[in-house]
Coordinates of C-alpha atoms in Angstrom, one line a residue:
M1 CA 69.6 13.4 -4.2
W2 CA 66.3 13.0 -2.4
L3 CA 65.8 16.7 -2.3
S4 CA 65.6 17.0 -6.1
F5 CA 62.4 14.9 -5.9
A6 CA 60.7 17.4 -3.6
P7 CA 59.8 20.0 -6.3
V8 CA 58.5 17.2 -8.6
L9 CA 56.4 15.8 -5.8
T10 CA 55.1 19.2 -4.9
L11 CA 54.1 20.0 -8.5
T12 CA 52.5 16.5 -8.6
V13 CA 50.4 17.2 -5.5
L14 CA 49.3 20.6 -6.7
G15 CA 49.2 20.2 -10.5
I16 CA 47.9 16.7 -11.3
P17 CA 44.7 16.9 -9.2
I18 CA 43.7 20.2 -10.7
A19 CA 44.6 19.3 -14.3
L20 CA 42.9 15.9 -14.1
G21 CA 40.0 17.2 -12.0
L22 CA 39.3 19.9 -14.6
A23 CA 39.5 17.4 -17.4
F24 CA 37.0 15.0 -15.7
T25 CA 34.6 17.9 -15.0
L26 CA 34.9 19.3 -18.5
M27 CA 34.0 16.1 -20.3
P28 CA 30.5 15.7 -18.7
A29 CA 29.9 19.4 -19.4
F30 CA 30.0 18.4 -23.1
G31 CA 28.2 15.1 -22.8
I32 CA 31.1 12.7 -22.3
F33 CA 30.6 10.5 -19.2
A34 CA 30.8 6.9 -20.2
A35 CA 30.1 5.6 -16.7
I36 CA 26.5 6.8 -17.0
G37 CA 26.0 6.4 -20.7
G38 CA 27.4 9.7 -22.1
T39 CA 29.4 8.8 -25.1
E40 CA 28.7 11.6 -27.6
L41 CA 29.7 15.3 -27.7
S42 CA 26.8 17.6 -27.1
L43 CA 25.7 20.9 -25.7
D44 CA 22.7 19.4 -23.8
S45 CA 24.4 20.0 -20.5
W46 CA 24.6 23.7 -21.2
R47 CA 21.0 23.8 -22.4
A48 CA 19.9 22.1 -19.2
L49 CA 21.9 24.5 -17.1
F50 CA 20.6 27.6 -18.9
S51 CA 17.0 26.4 -18.7
A52 CA 17.2 25.4 -15.0
P53 CA 14.8 27.3 -12.7
G54 CA 16.6 30.1 -11.0
F55 CA 19.8 29.8 -13.0
A56 CA 20.0 33.5 -13.9
I57 CA 19.4 34.6 -10.3
A58 CA 22.0 32.1 -9.1
L59 CA 24.6 33.5 -11.5
I60 CA 23.9 37.1 -10.5
L61 CA 24.0 36.2 -6.8
S62 CA 27.5 34.6 -7.2
L63 CA 28.7 37.7 -9.1
T64 CA 27.3 40.3 -6.8
T65 CA 28.1 38.7 -3.5
G66 CA 31.6 37.7 -4.6
L67 CA 32.6 41.1 -6.0
A68 CA 31.0 43.0 -3.1
A69 CA 32.7 40.8 -0.4
T70 CA 36.1 41.2 -2.1
V71 CA 35.9 45.0 -2.7
I72 CA 34.5 45.7 0.8
S73 CA 37.0 43.5 2.6
F74 CA 39.9 45.1 0.5
V75 CA 38.8 48.6 1.4
L76 CA 38.3 47.8 5.1
A77 CA 41.7 46.1 5.3
V78 CA 43.4 49.1 3.7
G79 CA 41.6 51.5 6.0
F80 CA 42.6 49.5 9.0
C81 CA 46.3 49.4 8.0
A82 CA 46.2 53.1 7.3
M83 CA 44.7 53.8 10.7
A84 CA 47.2 51.6 12.4
A85 CA 49.9 53.9 11.0
Q86 CA 48.7 56.7 13.2
S87 CA 47.2 54.9 16.2
A88 CA 49.1 52.7 18.6
F89 CA 45.7 51.4 19.9
V90 CA 44.7 50.2 16.4
Q91 CA 48.1 48.5 16.1
R92 CA 47.5 46.6 19.3
L93 CA 44.3 45.3 17.8
R94 CA 46.3 43.2 15.3
R95 CA 46.9 40.6 18.1
W96 CA 43.3 39.6 17.7
L97 CA 43.8 38.5 14.1
G98 CA 44.9 35.0 15.3
P99 CA 41.6 33.7 16.6
L100 CA 39.7 35.1 13.6
L101 CA 42.1 33.6 11.1
A102 CA 42.3 30.2 12.8
S103 CA 38.5 29.7 13.0
P104 CA 37.2 27.9 9.9
H105 CA 34.8 29.8 7.6
S106 CA 31.8 27.6 8.3
A107 CA 32.3 28.0 12.1
M108 CA 32.4 31.7 11.8
A109 CA 29.4 31.6 9.6
L110 CA 27.4 29.6 12.1
G111 CA 28.4 32.0 14.9
F112 CA 27.5 34.9 12.8
A113 CA 24.1 33.4 12.0
F114 CA 23.5 33.1 15.8
L115 CA 24.4 36.8 16.0
I116 CA 22.2 38.3 13.3
M117 CA 19.1 36.0 13.3
P118 CA 15.8 37.5 14.4
S119 CA 16.3 35.9 17.8
G120 CA 20.0 36.6 17.9
W121 CA 22.2 38.7 20.1
L122 CA 21.9 41.9 18.0
V123 CA 18.1 41.9 18.0
R124 CA 18.1 41.1 21.8
F125 CA 20.3 44.1 22.4
V126 CA 17.9 46.3 20.4
S127 CA 14.9 44.9 22.4
L128 CA 16.5 46.4 25.5
F129 CA 15.5 49.8 24.1
T130 CA 12.3 48.8 22.2
G131 CA 10.8 46.6 25.0
S132 CA 10.0 43.9 22.5
T133 CA 9.5 40.4 24.1
R134 CA 9.2 38.4 20.9
P135 CA 11.6 38.1 17.9
P136 CA 10.4 40.0 14.8
A137 CA 9.0 37.2 12.7
E138 CA 8.9 39.3 9.5
L139 CA 12.6 40.1 9.7
V140 CA 14.9 38.1 7.3
T141 CA 18.5 38.5 8.3
V142 CA 19.9 35.0 7.5
Q143 CA 19.7 33.5 4.0
D144 CA 18.1 36.8 2.7
P145 CA 17.4 36.8 -1.1
S146 CA 20.0 39.6 -1.8
G147 CA 22.8 37.7 -0.2
I148 CA 23.7 40.5 2.3
A149 CA 24.2 38.1 5.1
L150 CA 26.5 36.0 2.9
I151 CA 28.6 39.2 2.1
A152 CA 28.8 40.1 5.7
G153 CA 29.8 36.6 6.7
L154 CA 32.6 36.5 4.2
L155 CA 33.9 39.9 5.5
L156 CA 34.5 38.2 8.9
K157 CA 37.3 36.1 7.4
E158 CA 38.5 37.9 4.3
T159 CA 39.1 41.3 6.0
P160 CA 41.5 39.8 8.7
Y161 CA 43.2 37.7 6.0
L162 CA 43.9 40.8 3.8
V163 CA 45.1 42.7 6.8
L164 CA 47.6 39.9 7.5
M165 CA 48.7 39.9 3.9
I166 CA 49.3 43.7 3.9
L167 CA 51.2 43.4 7.1
A168 CA 53.4 40.6 5.7
A169 CA 54.0 42.7 2.5
S170 CA 54.9 45.7 4.6
S171 CA 57.8 43.8 6.2
Q172 CA 59.4 43.7 2.7
I173 CA 59.9 47.5 2.5
P174 CA 61.3 50.1 4.9
V175 CA 57.9 51.4 6.1
R176 CA 59.2 53.5 9.0
Q177 CA 61.7 55.4 6.8
I178 CA 59.1 56.0 4.1
L179 CA 56.5 57.2 6.6
A180 CA 59.1 59.6 8.1
S181 CA 59.9 61.0 4.7
A182 CA 56.3 61.5 3.8
R183 CA 55.5 63.1 7.2
A184 CA 58.5 65.5 6.7
L185 CA 56.6 66.7 3.6
G186 CA 53.6 67.6 5.8
Q187 CA 51.4 64.4 5.3
R188 CA 49.4 63.0 8.2
P189 CA 50.4 59.4 9.2
A190 CA 47.3 57.7 7.5
A191 CA 47.7 59.8 4.4
A192 CA 51.4 59.2 4.3
W193 CA 50.7 55.4 4.5
L194 CA 48.2 55.6 1.7
K195 CA 50.3 57.7 -0.6
A196 CA 53.8 56.4 0.0
V197 CA 53.5 52.9 1.4
F198 CA 50.4 51.3 -0.1
P199 CA 51.4 51.8 -3.8
Q200 CA 54.6 49.9 -3.1
I201 CA 53.0 46.9 -1.4
Y202 CA 50.0 46.5 -3.7
P203 CA 51.8 44.4 -6.2
Q204 CA 52.7 42.0 -3.4
I205 CA 49.1 41.5 -2.3
R206 CA 47.6 41.2 -5.8
L207 CA 47.6 37.3 -5.7
P208 CA 46.1 37.2 -2.2
I209 CA 43.3 39.6 -3.5
F210 CA 42.7 37.3 -6.4
A211 CA 42.5 34.3 -4.0
V212 CA 39.9 36.2 -2.0
L213 CA 38.0 37.1 -5.2
A214 CA 38.0 33.4 -6.4
F215 CA 36.9 32.1 -3.0
S216 CA 34.1 34.7 -2.5
L217 CA 32.7 34.0 -6.0
S218 CA 32.7 30.2 -5.5
V219 CA 32.3 29.6 -1.7
V220 CA 29.9 26.8 -0.8
D221 CA 29.9 26.1 2.9
V222 CA 29.4 29.7 4.0
A223 CA 26.8 30.2 1.2
M224 CA 24.9 27.1 2.4
I225 CA 24.7 28.6 5.9
L226 CA 24.2 32.3 5.2
G227 CA 23.3 32.6 1.6
P228 CA 19.8 32.4 0.0
G229 CA 18.5 28.9 -0.6
N230 CA 16.1 29.2 -3.5
P231 CA 17.8 29.7 -5.8
P232 CA 21.3 29.5 -4.1
P233 CA 24.5 30.9 -5.6
L234 CA 25.9 29.0 -8.7
A235 CA 28.5 27.0 -6.8
V236 CA 26.0 25.7 -4.3
M237 CA 23.6 24.9 -7.1
A238 CA 26.3 22.7 -8.7
T239 CA 27.2 21.1 -5.4
L240 CA 23.5 20.1 -4.8
W241 CA 23.2 18.7 -8.3
F242 CA 26.5 16.7 -7.9
S243 CA 25.1 15.3 -4.6
D244 CA 21.7 14.3 -6.1
Y245 CA 20.7 10.7 -6.6
D246 CA 19.6 11.6 -10.2
L247 CA 22.7 10.9 -12.2
D248 CA 21.5 13.0 -15.2
L249 CA 22.0 16.1 -13.0
Y250 CA 25.8 15.4 -13.3
Y251 CA 25.7 17.0 -16.8
P252 CA 24.3 20.4 -15.9
A253 CA 26.3 20.3 -12.6
S254 CA 29.5 19.9 -14.6
A255 CA 28.5 22.8 -16.9
A256 CA 27.7 24.9 -13.9
A257 CA 31.2 24.1 -12.4
I258 CA 32.9 25.1 -15.6
L259 CA 30.8 28.2 -15.8
Q260 CA 31.9 29.0 -12.3
L261 CA 35.5 28.7 -13.4
L262 CA 34.9 31.1 -16.3
L263 CA 33.2 33.5 -14.0
V264 CA 36.2 33.6 -11.7
V265 CA 38.6 34.0 -14.6
A266 CA 36.5 36.9 -16.0
C267 CA 36.4 38.7 -12.7
I268 CA 40.1 38.3 -12.1
A269 CA 40.7 39.7 -15.6
L270 CA 38.3 42.6 -14.9
W271 CA 40.1 43.4 -11.6
W272 CA 43.5 43.3 -13.4
L273 CA 42.3 45.5 -16.2
A274 CA 40.8 48.0 -13.8
E275 CA 44.1 48.4 -12.0
T276 CA 45.7 50.5 -14.7
P277 CA 43.2 53.3 -14.9
L278 CA 42.7 53.4 -11.1
A279 CA 46.5 53.5 -10.6
G280 CA 46.7 56.4 -13.0
V281 CA 44.1 58.3 -11.1
G282 CA 45.8 57.6 -7.8
R283 CA 49.2 58.7 -9.3
R284 CA 47.8 62.0 -10.4
L285 CA 46.2 62.6 -7.0
I286 CA 49.5 61.9 -5.2
E287 CA 51.5 64.1 -7.6
R288 CA 49.1 66.9 -7.1
G289 CA 50.2 67.0 -3.4
G290 CA 48.3 68.4 -0.5
A291 CA 45.4 66.7 1.4
L292 CA 42.8 64.9 -0.5
K293 CA 39.2 66.0 0.2
G294 CA 37.4 63.6 2.4
Q295 CA 40.3 61.2 2.5
A296 CA 40.7 61.3 6.3
T297 CA 37.0 60.7 6.8
V298 CA 36.9 57.8 4.4
T299 CA 40.0 56.2 5.9
M300 CA 38.6 56.6 9.4
L301 CA 35.2 55.1 8.4
A302 CA 36.9 52.1 6.7
G303 CA 39.2 51.5 9.6
A304 CA 36.3 51.7 12.1
A305 CA 34.3 49.4 9.9
A306 CA 37.2 46.9 9.9
I307 CA 37.3 47.0 13.7
L308 CA 33.6 46.5 13.8
V309 CA 33.9 43.5 11.5
G310 CA 36.6 42.0 13.8
G311 CA 34.4 42.7 16.8
M312 CA 31.5 40.9 15.1
G313 CA 33.8 37.9 14.4
L314 CA 34.9 37.7 18.0
A315 CA 31.2 38.0 19.2
S316 CA 30.3 35.2 16.8
I317 CA 32.9 32.9 18.4
L318 CA 31.7 33.9 21.9
G319 CA 28.1 33.2 20.8
M320 CA 29.0 29.7 19.7
A321 CA 30.6 29.0 23.1
L322 CA 27.6 30.3 25.1
W323 CA 25.1 28.3 23.0
S324 CA 27.1 25.1 23.6
I325 CA 26.6 25.4 27.4
A326 CA 23.2 27.1 27.5
K327 CA 20.3 25.2 29.0
T328 CA 17.6 27.9 28.9
W329 CA 18.1 31.0 26.7
R330 CA 14.8 32.6 25.9
F331 CA 14.2 35.8 23.9
P332 CA 14.9 38.6 24.8
D333 CA 17.5 37.5 27.5
I334 CA 21.0 38.7 26.7
L335 CA 22.5 35.7 28.4
P336 CA 21.2 32.2 29.2
T337 CA 19.2 32.0 32.4
A338 CA 20.3 28.4 33.0
W339 CA 23.5 26.6 32.2
Q340 CA 24.4 23.0 31.5
M341 CA 27.4 20.7 30.6
S342 CA 25.2 17.7 30.0
L343 CA 25.3 18.2 26.2
W344 CA 29.1 17.9 26.2
L345 CA 28.9 14.9 28.5
D346 CA 26.1 13.2 26.5
R347 CA 27.2 14.0 22.9
G348 CA 30.9 14.3 23.6
G349 CA 31.5 10.5 23.1
Q350 CA 29.5 10.5 19.9
I351 CA 31.5 13.3 18.4
L352 CA 34.9 12.3 19.7
S353 CA 35.5 10.0 16.7
T354 CA 34.8 12.9 14.3
V355 CA 37.2 15.1 16.3
V356 CA 39.9 12.4 16.0
T357 CA 39.3 12.0 12.3
T358 CA 39.5 15.8 11.7
A359 CA 42.7 16.0 13.7
L360 CA 44.2 13.0 12.0
I361 CA 43.5 14.3 8.5
A362 CA 44.8 17.8 9.4
T363 CA 47.9 16.4 11.0
L364 CA 48.8 14.1 8.1
S365 CA 48.1 16.6 5.4
T366 CA 50.0 19.3 7.3
L367 CA 53.1 17.2 8.1
I368 CA 53.4 15.9 4.5
S369 CA 53.0 19.4 3.2
L370 CA 55.6 20.6 5.6
A371 CA 58.1 18.0 4.5
L372 CA 57.6 18.9 0.9
A373 CA 57.8 22.6 1.5
L374 CA 61.0 22.3 3.5
G375 CA 62.5 19.9 0.8
C376 CA 61.7 22.4 -2.0
L377 CA 63.2 25.3 -0.1
E378 CA 66.3 23.4 1.0
N379 CA 66.8 22.2 -2.6
E380 CA 66.3 25.7 -3.9
Q381 CA 69.0 27.0 -1.6
R382 CA 71.5 24.2 -2.3
Q383 CA 71.0 24.6 -6.1
G384 CA 71.2 28.4 -5.9
L385 CA 67.8 28.7 -7.6
R386 CA 65.7 31.8 -7.7
P387 CA 62.0 31.0 -8.2
G388 CA 60.2 33.6 -10.3
K389 CA 56.6 34.7 -10.6
T390 CA 55.6 31.5 -12.5
A391 CA 56.4 29.4 -9.3
L392 CA 54.3 31.8 -7.3
W393 CA 51.4 31.5 -9.6
L394 CA 51.6 27.7 -9.5
L395 CA 51.5 27.8 -5.7
Y396 CA 48.4 30.1 -5.8
M397 CA 46.7 27.9 -8.5
P398 CA 44.7 25.8 -6.0
L399 CA 43.5 29.0 -4.4
L400 CA 42.5 30.7 -7.6
V401 CA 40.7 27.8 -9.4
P402 CA 37.2 27.3 -7.8
Q403 CA 37.1 24.1 -5.8
I404 CA 33.8 23.1 -7.5
A405 CA 35.5 23.2 -10.9
F406 CA 37.8 20.3 -10.3
L407 CA 36.8 18.4 -7.2
F408 CA 34.1 16.4 -8.9
G409 CA 36.7 15.4 -11.5
I410 CA 39.0 14.3 -8.7
Q411 CA 36.1 12.2 -7.3
V412 CA 35.7 10.5 -10.7
L413 CA 39.4 9.9 -10.8
L414 CA 39.4 8.4 -7.2
I415 CA 36.5 6.2 -8.1
R416 CA 38.4 4.8 -11.1
L417 CA 41.4 4.2 -8.8
R418 CA 39.0 2.7 -6.2
L419 CA 40.3 5.2 -3.6
D420 CA 37.2 7.3 -3.1
G421 CA 35.9 7.4 0.5
T422 CA 39.3 6.5 2.0
L423 CA 41.4 8.5 4.5
F424 CA 44.2 8.6 1.9
A425 CA 41.9 10.3 -0.6
V426 CA 40.8 12.9 1.8
V427 CA 44.3 13.7 3.0
W428 CA 45.5 14.0 -0.6
A429 CA 42.6 16.3 -1.4
H430 CA 43.3 18.5 1.7
M431 CA 47.0 18.7 0.7
V432 CA 46.1 20.5 -2.5
F433 CA 45.0 23.4 -0.4
V434 CA 47.2 23.0 2.7
L435 CA 50.5 22.8 0.8
P436 CA 50.3 26.4 -0.7
Y437 CA 49.6 28.0 2.7
V438 CA 52.4 26.0 4.4
F439 CA 54.9 26.8 1.7
L440 CA 54.0 30.5 1.6
S441 CA 54.3 30.7 5.4
L442 CA 57.8 29.2 5.3
A443 CA 59.3 30.7 2.1
D444 CA 60.2 34.2 3.3
P445 CA 61.7 33.1 6.7
F446 CA 63.7 30.3 5.1
R447 CA 65.1 32.5 2.3
A448 CA 65.8 35.3 4.8
L449 CA 67.9 33.0 7.1
D450 CA 71.4 34.4 7.4
P451 CA 73.6 32.1 5.2
R452 CA 76.6 32.7 7.5
F453 CA 75.1 30.2 10.0
A454 CA 75.2 27.4 7.5
A455 CA 78.7 28.6 6.2
S456 CA 80.1 28.5 9.8
A457 CA 78.7 25.0 10.4
A458 CA 80.2 23.8 7.1
A459 CA 83.5 25.3 8.0
L460 CA 83.5 23.2 11.1
G461 CA 83.0 20.1 9.0
A462 CA 79.2 19.6 9.3
K463 CA 77.6 17.8 6.3
P464 CA 74.6 19.5 4.6
L465 CA 72.1 17.1 6.2
R466 CA 73.4 17.9 9.6
I467 CA 73.4 21.6 8.9
F468 CA 69.8 21.3 7.8
L469 CA 68.7 19.3 10.9
E470 CA 70.8 20.9 13.6
V471 CA 71.2 24.5 12.5
K472 CA 68.5 25.6 10.1
L473 CA 65.5 23.7 11.6
P474 CA 66.1 25.0 15.2
L475 CA 66.7 28.5 13.9
L476 CA 63.4 28.3 11.9
A477 CA 61.4 26.6 14.7
R478 CA 59.0 29.5 15.1
P479 CA 58.1 30.0 11.4
I480 CA 57.9 26.2 11.0
L481 CA 55.5 25.9 13.9
A482 CA 53.5 28.9 12.6
G483 CA 53.3 27.2 9.2
V484 CA 52.1 24.0 10.8
A485 CA 49.4 25.9 12.7
V486 CA 48.3 27.6 9.4
G487 CA 48.2 24.3 7.5
F488 CA 46.3 22.6 10.3
A489 CA 43.6 25.4 10.4
V490 CA 43.3 25.3 6.6
S491 CA 42.7 21.5 6.7
V492 CA 40.1 21.7 9.5
G493 CA 38.1 24.2 7.5
Q494 CA 37.9 22.2 4.2
Y495 CA 34.3 21.3 3.3
L496 CA 34.1 20.4 -0.4
P497 CA 37.4 18.4 -0.5
T498 CA 36.1 16.2 2.3
L499 CA 32.7 15.9 0.7
F500 CA 33.9 14.8 -2.7
A501 CA 37.0 12.8 -1.8
G502 CA 35.3 11.3 1.3
A503 CA 32.3 10.3 -0.7
G504 CA 30.1 10.6 2.4
R505 CA 32.1 7.9 4.2
V506 CA 34.6 10.3 5.9
S507 CA 33.1 13.0 8.2
T508 CA 34.9 15.9 9.7
L509 CA 33.7 18.6 12.1
T510 CA 33.2 20.9 9.1
T511 CA 31.0 18.5 7.2
E512 CA 29.0 17.8 10.4
A513 CA 28.6 21.5 11.1
V514 CA 27.3 22.4 7.6
T515 CA 24.9 19.4 7.8
L516 CA 23.6 20.5 11.2
A517 CA 23.2 24.1 10.0
S518 CA 20.1 23.2 8.0
G519 CA 18.0 23.0 11.2
G520 CA 19.7 21.2 14.1
D521 CA 19.6 22.1 17.8
R522 CA 21.4 25.4 18.3
R523 CA 23.3 24.0 21.3
V524 CA 24.6 21.1 19.2
I525 CA 25.6 23.4 16.4
G526 CA 27.3 25.7 18.9
M527 CA 29.3 22.7 20.3
V528 CA 30.4 21.4 16.9
A529 CA 31.3 24.9 15.7
L530 CA 33.2 25.6 18.9
L531 CA 35.2 22.3 18.5
Q532 CA 35.9 23.3 14.9
S533 CA 37.6 26.5 16.1
A534 CA 39.1 25.0 19.2
L535 CA 41.3 22.5 17.3
P536 CA 43.2 25.2 15.3
W537 CA 43.4 27.4 18.4
A538 CA 45.0 24.5 20.3
V539 CA 47.6 24.0 17.6
Y540 CA 48.3 27.8 17.4
G541 CA 48.8 27.8 21.2
L542 CA 51.3 24.9 20.9
A543 CA 53.1 26.8 18.1
L544 CA 53.6 29.7 20.5
L545 CA 54.4 27.6 23.5
L546 CA 56.7 24.9 22.1
P547 CA 59.7 27.3 21.3
L548 CA 59.5 28.6 24.8
L549 CA 59.8 25.1 26.2
L550 CA 62.2 23.6 23.7
F551 CA 64.7 26.5 23.7
R552 CA 64.2 28.0 27.2
K553 CA 68.0 27.6 27.8
R554 CA 69.0 28.8 24.3
G555 CA 68.4 32.6 24.5
D556 CA 66.9 34.2 21.3
L557 CA 65.6 30.8 19.9
S558 CA 62.8 30.9 22.4
R559 CA 61.5 34.3 21.3

């Protein structure tokens, strides 16, 4: 009986915050906000938004950086997977996806800023050849007006994510047999993957691409670290207005948040409409047969660029670690000339409470999400249900709707309920984003579990609950722990949900890192950013280690 409540609770967690959040953001966009005196419908919010200094540039920045980051990361991910089809070395590089995916966006952005700033590692390496002893003061590499640093920073996370999604989709079709057939027709491995495999898996990665597009168009924390500051992208502009002491700015901020939603919807629609003619061109090229001119070169360049992006991501992580223990690191030294641990000893106690809060919020939101996901999947199996595309779209909804479009509304709702600034509110806000990832991580392994295991247990007299606890859960231990690791990492990386639901009274490592990014000590920033990444890494490590320890005497369960 209790299982039938799991889908209802899941829809409640996902749907109600978004619906009410959008409603409470939409009303101030049209002048209705009784708490601060807005009682009449008007378009003044939109007039204030359109006349705001820098509005047009902010809108163009959001559009160009979001589209560029999505298109480039998609091309690089496809190029990498095509290269992996013909190179065992490239295939082995996939094991480095874990650290890149587990690190929060803001931590990677901070590490990347250390890498590309005028006194950063890249310029220091160049100075080995130029003999320069001072950083080039005229060089603008971080927060550049065109948003190039923001695009590059987004690639560090979005490219590995799309590679993972393509690999996951590839497991649903017989890739090896398809490649063998294509190669028998004279195609090289990379070309065979592009012509025969990629068209079959694209429909399965469409929603992840839309999620990347929505995120890139509306990201706030990465844009505050790497993006231009005056004017900033539209989502950052709205966030700054929502955080201002001037309550009148809530009206144009709400209008900007709704406009951000419309921008995302328009870009997703544009991508979807562009698929048909592009698919037609691709189909004609494939049917024509033979090698496509320049295809091998383009594929190789895209794959090499993806590897370079991955290398930059790992270098960003290493740079954070080095800054956290550097005592003296002057330009143009490649490495610190003096080391210290005093920062960790002196500041460790102060930041420990933030680490505990971050871990507690991530643990609670992940475990509750896990319980709901398992309940939904078990209920689906017992009832013989087959969820369609609508259920998948509902799961992706929190990832497709820009956070800024509904989180202010959630904050208004929490204030009315007198729950703002509480741990409960932050956990609830995090669950909106953690639950889809946990569910999607578990869904395929749970549905693919051989039903004969449960049937055998039932034939021996076991009740459904016992079958679930003693047969299914141990068999699914590895995907469950992987789902926990994914959910934990997603929670640690949440910035806006903590900012709005926490109302400034709940701090996590991510909010601290973004605050410090505006001009704090590099060593402190490195320490906080490293801790941001270390927490998800630790949980990923446990997810790999626990099955080995728990099932060391039970053969295949430990592998």
